[in-house]
């Protein structure tokens, strides 16, 4: 075994577990070896981890339900990963028939692994793999409610390739030496060496042979020598078992013994098992040839003695009754065959007229059989029996109790009979004459109900009329079936007797009858006498055009045998397995034993006629074989006509390779397409492995041993592996399909495929015709070392194929031009390659043809060899004893001209195809991208972490993000990059590039416009680098990543061919992106750093929104980074930084992530501008702030409170002193006026000022009121008034013409009449302001009592008396009045306890959106909106838990959308769910987007809702008993957000969506507060999880 074998496990050595003649089974389990390996001491080498990301329902994603894994020469890990918080984490288990805990593999015996329950961590289940097999898995988990049934997820499959061990060979093209000068004449290369190596499936070179053409076993060694010399490493044997009398190897007479004709000792008691084992062993050990054998499961020879003993193994009228008329039909045709002469009919067909003369006699003999009786009702007998029932109650009529049937015609009654279940027995069963019937008592009751006024005699007659109607269609069906049969027979006679392309069988006689026999008639003897006669006619096998492979054409209801639709093999009986062993126990046991014997001798199986093999049988047989030989290789030829069906067979049977054939290409283009589809491997310059694989640490899978280093590579699903044949042994020759010369070009092209390759000796030796493997008994001609046909070239190419594919040349390029195909195979690390130029030889083409010089940039090209071939079919003579190939001459092609030059892409080499290069010619070259370092991948990755580690979050905003407006602000003009034929990126930074690159890297989509653009030039690299260099003046730390980029881009520009640029650009960008992302996470809180990818994505949103934008600095005098409300609409200038948005967003984006300095800066900046007791809605760098938001100061206070609680030593902020932008008397002065910033306050004093000013009442008119401030607002809207109702403690404010909360849409349409009118003024006491006020009062009261806040309360005038109101007094007022003022009871009987107007109530059990709206709009108080959830978070003590949960459940059912929360109840008459700001119509409700907050689904309130639900469901709901149910419910909701942010090019959560989550064009694509509130939820879940 090779040195890669770990020392502490025993890898399977072929033959070690193989049985001899007895077929004993040796168990082999994947897990036992894995347990030993992973529980032992690490060898220091990284373990490969293949990671399969499952969908949220636990099933495989699209295209991932089949995964093919490499042979486990060294154990590796298959990792299933699922996003955290999905439904499957509800008591989920992974179930797989993979033997996770050791022991023997048993299909269908599912073991379990419990899924982790931590909703805040990624779910990973690791399965160590150490041996091959085919396995199934699925996930099972709890339903949505405690009473729900367990849910079983969708199934997936993973197949592990076998470890194929073969003797090593001396290489033709050593990797550590220069290519040989004359490989076609190198006799030393390819020699078998005295040590073994493991060969992957792609490294196989298979040649198909027929043993009967090789002579007896002692003569086989010369054939082995020839095959080995020609570079093959695997022999595919047509069946070697005892053949039936037809002589076909596929018509097996005895599965348990070998063909006596090939055995040296045909009388051996073991049936030749030992002799064949020995010769197969010789082929492997001396000649390096493994062995694959056909396994024939679907049929056996018609003359097999086994069938005489076990006729139940076939399909007969006895066990498959509907075949009875087909047997009788065949009898009629056979009868006519014997009567042709006596009827004066031609026995030899010479014309179409002769053929047509047979039709009438065919009808005559068929009519004699009265086959219609198998179809129709026996009317006369049935009428008589019904009459007896009606007249004599024999038996008594059964009352008809189905549908009323009076007054219906006979035709209508026939339809009732036909479609009423249980009435007709054996309808269309064809199982006997007149088998279709109705019991007389049922029929009698039926006609009594149908004809109640008729006499019994007439009723019986009427019954006959009904049957006559039913029989009309049945007679027609019979006639149609017979006509189809006659047409089929005539068609086959035309082909087999008349047509030039047919076999022209000659005289019609008993041996070659009118028909091919569909049924074998078993002899009548002592053995068969025990069987009924109907069991002795058994169906022969065959195939059907376009048939569904999963439907057995011998079983009911198929009428293929009756209609003569089967293209039959009349020497083979179709085997009947049934649905399980119980249906045919002898046959199952017999074929399993046959399989086990073969598995002990051979390395692999080819499943013959696999598409017709019942899946359950195939599974049983393959499993039996793999119990004997765990490394059994399975290949199959499928004719399903469907890729989906191919995949079903592959994944469920555990097939390793599907046969594909080059000669299915009907022209050059389709041939090149086959090469691309089945042989490309990965395209040259592929990105997935280099970019997406990442180093990590693997925890011990079994809890023992130390962690190991590992490389994690994501899996994207697999296609069935191909064994790509130039020509299979049962298809027409190159001379028939193209030209004889084409064998050389096609054979060469197949060897350059990343697939197992297949061929047959007749192809290599240029046999002119397809050999008849049934009747032809001549022997192969064995060549000497000069080789026949194309053997000399195949010798080199086959060895090169294996050396390339085993050497890691996994990337390929296929180019088709004219009649030429070029294939270039390249090693992805060394960048060395081999290139083949083949001139195909389709019919009708001569001469060199036209082809451009083949140009490779920055690549050296060395000529290895070339060959042309000429053939002389005229000189070919058939030989009675030996198969002879067409005489041919193989000529070496001299080295062509290779020109060198230089262009804009650097140095290049180009091959000039010689003037004399006839069809069929080939040339092979070695290539090398010498300028690219083999370590380039490592060089690019090196130093990324260091280059980005020193950047702060503002630097990282530049590196990762920057929307167009932000970049233009920073650079004075440069914006996002635009890719030709693709469009502009969303960001200037790495995240912009990552959106197209993610899909490109995953799928290796080198045809993407970005890849084309990179091949065309280096502009993208220049952009990435230049934008950083330009900004190092403002952000000097950017110089380090700029230098890192510069070095790598220089390497790429100076060493890489243009076609390699996409790969290395992607590698640079992705490595930088990972490093920058890691730098963000490492600067974040423990909640973020320990979180999952969704948490990280949201944390990146905080970097996305926080950057240095000079026009939006939060200082008027210097650039200070600011928080954007959203992108791209709020990127720069006065519109970037909004007070309300900042302080709704600050907790999630800054505090949960740990960016406390940024939070502090924003608190200071807005605190500086405090005026009128308010913070500005628009900051405008404090230059021209606008004061029109009533909720802003309360968000400000809430964030200061949050800061004190979340930041280490957070209370210290209360003592921070800040300069005040405006004088204490609120006079407006310019920012650079002497009175600006002339006095200072502490943060604590600002909080007190807000409370005090509100307690006193606030009333002012906005500065600069009028169109210059707001062109849409009416004059009254600029008047601001806020006051406290000291009866309730609740703050009121606003008027009809302004909108002081976040629902702030001002009408702007004159046409529709909403200009100057807010859609949602919410004047009165908005519920969220009341909650925020209560939260602030409770907080400062506690601080005051602790001596941390220098005030006790506020001075207020109450009922004319000015006095101190303590914070607690004020808070208690609100506590006492809140639910009385805001709750709408579910029961109207409780209305008197609350301050409500029943006439306005349209939904109960909710909390009002506003309290105290003026009477003319009082209805707006009672609208169901999303705002009541915010007080539940900040002041939960205000709510009765049961009432709160009830309201949340109503909101959940009516307001929750996929991503956001509806801003208005859909049942409300004002609901308009789709926002279009450009609407310029006449409908006031939606014109100019007036419905902004009247239904569209905003995302940030979803966070409020989830936080509230998280709290109250655990107090009063399902979560009270089982908190995990609450967490699962919330996690499930968040899956859509996680999916959105993963796939959206903006990598954020939108501001809003339209109805039901549909896209809103006018929404910000990523919004600060949307990400913020979801981060709040995740942080709370993180805290709960830690507890």
Tab-separated table of C-alpha atoms in Angstrom, residues 518-709:
chain	number	residue	atom	x	y	z
A	518	UNK	CA	-42.118	-13.495	-26.680
A	519	UNK	CA	-42.593	-16.621	-24.611
A	520	UNK	CA	-40.420	-19.614	-23.826
A	521	UNK	CA	-42.410	-22.859	-23.598
A	522	UNK	CA	-40.956	-25.046	-20.890
A	523	UNK	CA	-40.843	-28.743	-21.701
A	524	UNK	CA	-43.445	-31.012	-20.242
A	525	UNK	CA	-41.620	-33.577	-18.141
A	526	UNK	CA	-41.669	-35.148	-14.741
A	527	UNK	CA	-40.373	-31.949	-13.107
A	528	UNK	CA	-42.793	-29.573	-14.789
A	529	UNK	CA	-45.744	-31.946	-14.452
A	530	UNK	CA	-46.222	-30.568	-10.950
A	531	UNK	CA	-46.924	-27.151	-12.424
A	532	UNK	CA	-50.164	-25.953	-14.015
A	533	UNK	CA	-49.884	-25.626	-17.769
A	534	UNK	CA	-50.318	-21.852	-17.524
A	535	UNK	CA	-47.012	-21.723	-15.620
A	536	UNK	CA	-45.040	-23.252	-18.500
A	537	UNK	CA	-45.229	-20.289	-20.903
A	538	UNK	CA	-42.807	-17.725	-19.484
A	539	UNK	CA	-42.096	-14.288	-20.891
A	540	UNK	CA	-38.817	-13.514	-22.591
A	541	UNK	CA	-36.981	-10.291	-21.843
A	542	UNK	CA	-36.248	-7.382	-24.120
A	543	UNK	CA	-36.539	-3.637	-24.168
A	544	UNK	CA	-38.938	-0.933	-25.230
A	545	UNK	CA	-38.433	2.431	-26.847
A	546	UNK	CA	-38.997	5.351	-24.481
A	547	UNK	CA	-40.349	3.211	-21.642
A	548	UNK	CA	-40.313	4.315	-18.012
A	549	UNK	CA	-37.473	2.251	-16.511
A	550	UNK	CA	-39.243	2.092	-13.157
A	551	UNK	CA	-42.277	0.391	-14.695
A	552	UNK	CA	-41.983	-3.308	-15.417
A	553	UNK	CA	-43.427	-3.946	-18.879
A	554	UNK	CA	-44.270	-7.546	-17.977
A	555	UNK	CA	-46.504	-6.601	-15.085
A	556	UNK	CA	-50.087	-5.455	-15.091
A	557	UNK	CA	-51.340	-3.062	-16.425
A	558	UNK	CA	-48.713	-3.049	-19.181
A	559	UNK	CA	-49.944	-4.636	-22.410
A	560	UNK	CA	-46.529	-4.564	-24.062
A	561	UNK	CA	-46.565	-8.318	-24.736
A	562	UNK	CA	-50.112	-8.255	-26.069
A	563	UNK	CA	-49.413	-5.294	-28.347
A	564	UNK	CA	-46.052	-6.789	-29.406
A	565	UNK	CA	-44.154	-3.651	-28.356
A	566	UNK	CA	-41.170	-5.416	-26.825
A	567	UNK	CA	-37.973	-5.704	-28.851
A	568	UNK	CA	-37.392	-9.153	-27.521
A	569	UNK	CA	-34.321	-11.246	-26.750
A	570	UNK	CA	-35.855	-14.628	-27.398
A	571	UNK	CA	-32.927	-16.481	-25.839
A	572	UNK	CA	-33.509	-14.826	-22.442
A	573	UNK	CA	-36.360	-15.287	-19.996
A	574	UNK	CA	-37.346	-12.201	-18.013
A	575	UNK	CA	-36.948	-12.838	-14.296
A	576	UNK	CA	-39.709	-12.124	-11.820
A	577	UNK	CA	-38.460	-10.860	-8.457
A	578	UNK	CA	-41.651	-9.299	-7.144
A	579	UNK	CA	-41.504	-6.630	-4.507
A	580	UNK	CA	-39.350	-8.547	-2.042
A	581	UNK	CA	-37.697	-11.885	-1.391
A	582	UNK	CA	-41.015	-13.243	-0.121
A	583	UNK	CA	-42.411	-13.071	-3.657
A	584	UNK	CA	-39.696	-15.270	-5.181
A	585	UNK	CA	-37.406	-16.647	-2.464
A	586	UNK	CA	-35.470	-19.121	-4.604
A	587	UNK	CA	-34.655	-16.524	-7.250
A	588	UNK	CA	-33.500	-13.942	-4.722
A	589	UNK	CA	-31.289	-16.421	-2.899
A	590	UNK	CA	-29.888	-17.793	-6.136
A	591	UNK	CA	-28.946	-14.391	-7.544
A	592	UNK	CA	-27.514	-13.147	-4.256
A	593	UNK	CA	-25.259	-16.214	-4.170
A	594	UNK	CA	-24.236	-15.530	-7.786
A	595	UNK	CA	-23.394	-11.941	-6.827
A	596	UNK	CA	-21.372	-12.947	-3.796
A	597	UNK	CA	-19.277	-15.380	-5.825
A	598	UNK	CA	-18.438	-12.666	-8.345
A	599	UNK	CA	-17.686	-10.079	-5.652
A	600	UNK	CA	-15.116	-12.421	-4.184
A	601	UNK	CA	-13.290	-12.686	-7.494
A	602	UNK	CA	-13.612	-9.329	-9.243
A	603	UNK	CA	-12.912	-5.704	-8.382
A	604	UNK	CA	-16.156	-4.457	-9.810
A	605	UNK	CA	-19.468	-5.090	-11.495
A	606	UNK	CA	-21.035	-3.715	-14.606
A	607	UNK	CA	-24.783	-3.900	-14.138
A	608	UNK	CA	-26.130	-5.143	-17.433
A	609	UNK	CA	-29.432	-3.669	-18.551
A	610	UNK	CA	-29.411	-1.637	-15.340
A	611	UNK	CA	-32.320	0.599	-16.293
A	612	UNK	CA	-34.581	-2.447	-16.261
A	613	UNK	CA	-33.295	-3.718	-12.935
A	614	UNK	CA	-35.829	-3.214	-10.147
A	615	UNK	CA	-34.342	-0.734	-7.697
A	616	UNK	CA	-34.965	-2.893	-4.662
A	617	UNK	CA	-33.241	-5.825	-6.349
A	618	UNK	CA	-30.276	-3.705	-7.408
A	619	UNK	CA	-29.869	-2.457	-3.865
A	620	UNK	CA	-29.914	-5.985	-2.440
A	621	UNK	CA	-27.429	-7.313	-4.981
A	622	UNK	CA	-24.961	-4.440	-4.619
A	623	UNK	CA	-25.171	-4.603	-0.850
A	624	UNK	CA	-24.488	-8.335	-0.992
A	625	UNK	CA	-21.480	-7.768	-3.195
A	626	UNK	CA	-20.110	-5.036	-0.953
A	627	UNK	CA	-20.483	-7.217	2.110
A	628	UNK	CA	-17.998	-9.535	0.426
A	629	UNK	CA	-15.803	-6.830	-1.108
A	630	UNK	CA	-16.375	-3.403	0.471
A	631	UNK	CA	-14.314	-1.794	-2.310
A	632	UNK	CA	-16.499	-3.193	-5.054
A	633	UNK	CA	-16.678	-0.789	-7.987
A	634	UNK	CA	-20.068	-0.536	-9.700
A	635	UNK	CA	-20.548	0.771	-13.226
A	636	UNK	CA	-23.761	0.687	-15.179
A	637	UNK	CA	-25.195	1.580	-18.537
A	638	UNK	CA	-28.500	3.382	-18.188
A	639	UNK	CA	-30.957	4.189	-20.952
A	640	UNK	CA	-33.438	6.160	-18.891
A	641	UNK	CA	-33.485	9.230	-21.125
A	642	UNK	CA	-33.516	11.402	-18.027
A	643	UNK	CA	-30.721	12.902	-15.964
A	644	UNK	CA	-33.059	12.893	-12.988
A	645	UNK	CA	-33.729	9.184	-13.419
A	646	UNK	CA	-30.032	8.483	-13.887
A	647	UNK	CA	-29.379	10.215	-10.598
A	648	UNK	CA	-32.081	8.199	-8.854
A	649	UNK	CA	-30.433	4.928	-9.877
A	650	UNK	CA	-26.960	6.183	-8.985
A	651	UNK	CA	-27.762	7.466	-5.534
A	652	UNK	CA	-30.163	4.721	-4.460
A	653	UNK	CA	-28.234	1.744	-5.834
A	654	UNK	CA	-24.824	3.142	-4.987
A	655	UNK	CA	-23.556	3.082	-8.580
A	656	UNK	CA	-20.060	4.555	-8.924
A	657	UNK	CA	-19.965	5.315	-12.651
A	658	UNK	CA	-22.345	5.551	-15.573
A	659	UNK	CA	-21.231	4.521	-19.032
A	660	UNK	CA	-21.059	7.415	-21.495
A	661	UNK	CA	-20.017	7.025	-25.108
A	662	UNK	CA	-18.124	9.345	-27.445
A	663	UNK	CA	-19.855	8.067	-30.541
A	664	UNK	CA	-23.152	9.480	-29.331
A	665	UNK	CA	-21.793	12.767	-30.679
A	666	UNK	CA	-23.250	13.101	-34.175
A	667	UNK	CA	-21.036	16.010	-35.202
A	668	UNK	CA	-18.021	17.882	-33.868
A	669	UNK	CA	-20.071	20.291	-31.804
A	670	UNK	CA	-22.129	17.602	-30.068
A	671	UNK	CA	-18.999	15.492	-29.545
A	672	UNK	CA	-17.237	18.439	-27.922
A	673	UNK	CA	-20.292	18.935	-25.763
A	674	UNK	CA	-20.056	15.326	-24.554
A	675	UNK	CA	-16.381	15.842	-23.737
A	676	UNK	CA	-17.247	19.009	-21.833
A	677	UNK	CA	-20.186	17.462	-19.942
A	678	UNK	CA	-18.611	14.175	-18.963
A	679	UNK	CA	-14.879	14.743	-19.188
A	680	UNK	CA	-13.993	18.334	-18.398
A	681	UNK	CA	-13.594	17.926	-14.659
A	682	UNK	CA	-13.261	21.498	-13.494
A	683	UNK	CA	-12.503	24.364	-15.873
A	684	UNK	CA	-8.965	25.730	-15.996
A	685	UNK	CA	-8.694	28.473	-13.407
A	686	UNK	CA	-11.390	27.017	-11.169
A	687	UNK	CA	-11.912	28.835	-7.931
A	688	UNK	CA	-13.880	26.586	-5.620
A	689	UNK	CA	-11.103	24.486	-4.105
A	690	UNK	CA	-8.538	27.280	-3.820
A	691	UNK	CA	-10.946	29.937	-2.600
A	692	UNK	CA	-13.567	28.144	-0.548
A	693	UNK	CA	-11.450	25.625	1.344
A	694	UNK	CA	-10.397	26.977	4.709
A	695	UNK	CA	-8.218	25.778	7.595
A	696	UNK	CA	-9.903	24.988	10.892
A	697	UNK	CA	-9.645	22.765	13.930
A	698	UNK	CA	-11.550	19.496	14.161
A	699	UNK	CA	-12.829	18.413	17.546
A	700	UNK	CA	-12.472	14.674	18.236
A	701	UNK	CA	-15.530	13.113	16.568
A	702	UNK	CA	-15.785	10.430	19.250
A	703	UNK	CA	-14.798	12.567	22.202
A	704	UNK	CA	-11.381	10.924	22.477
A	705	UNK	CA	-8.039	12.296	21.461
A	706	UNK	CA	-6.875	15.829	20.792
A	707	UNK	CA	-8.274	18.265	18.264
A	708	UNK	CA	-6.681	18.009	14.837
A	709	UNK	CA	-5.993	20.567	12.146
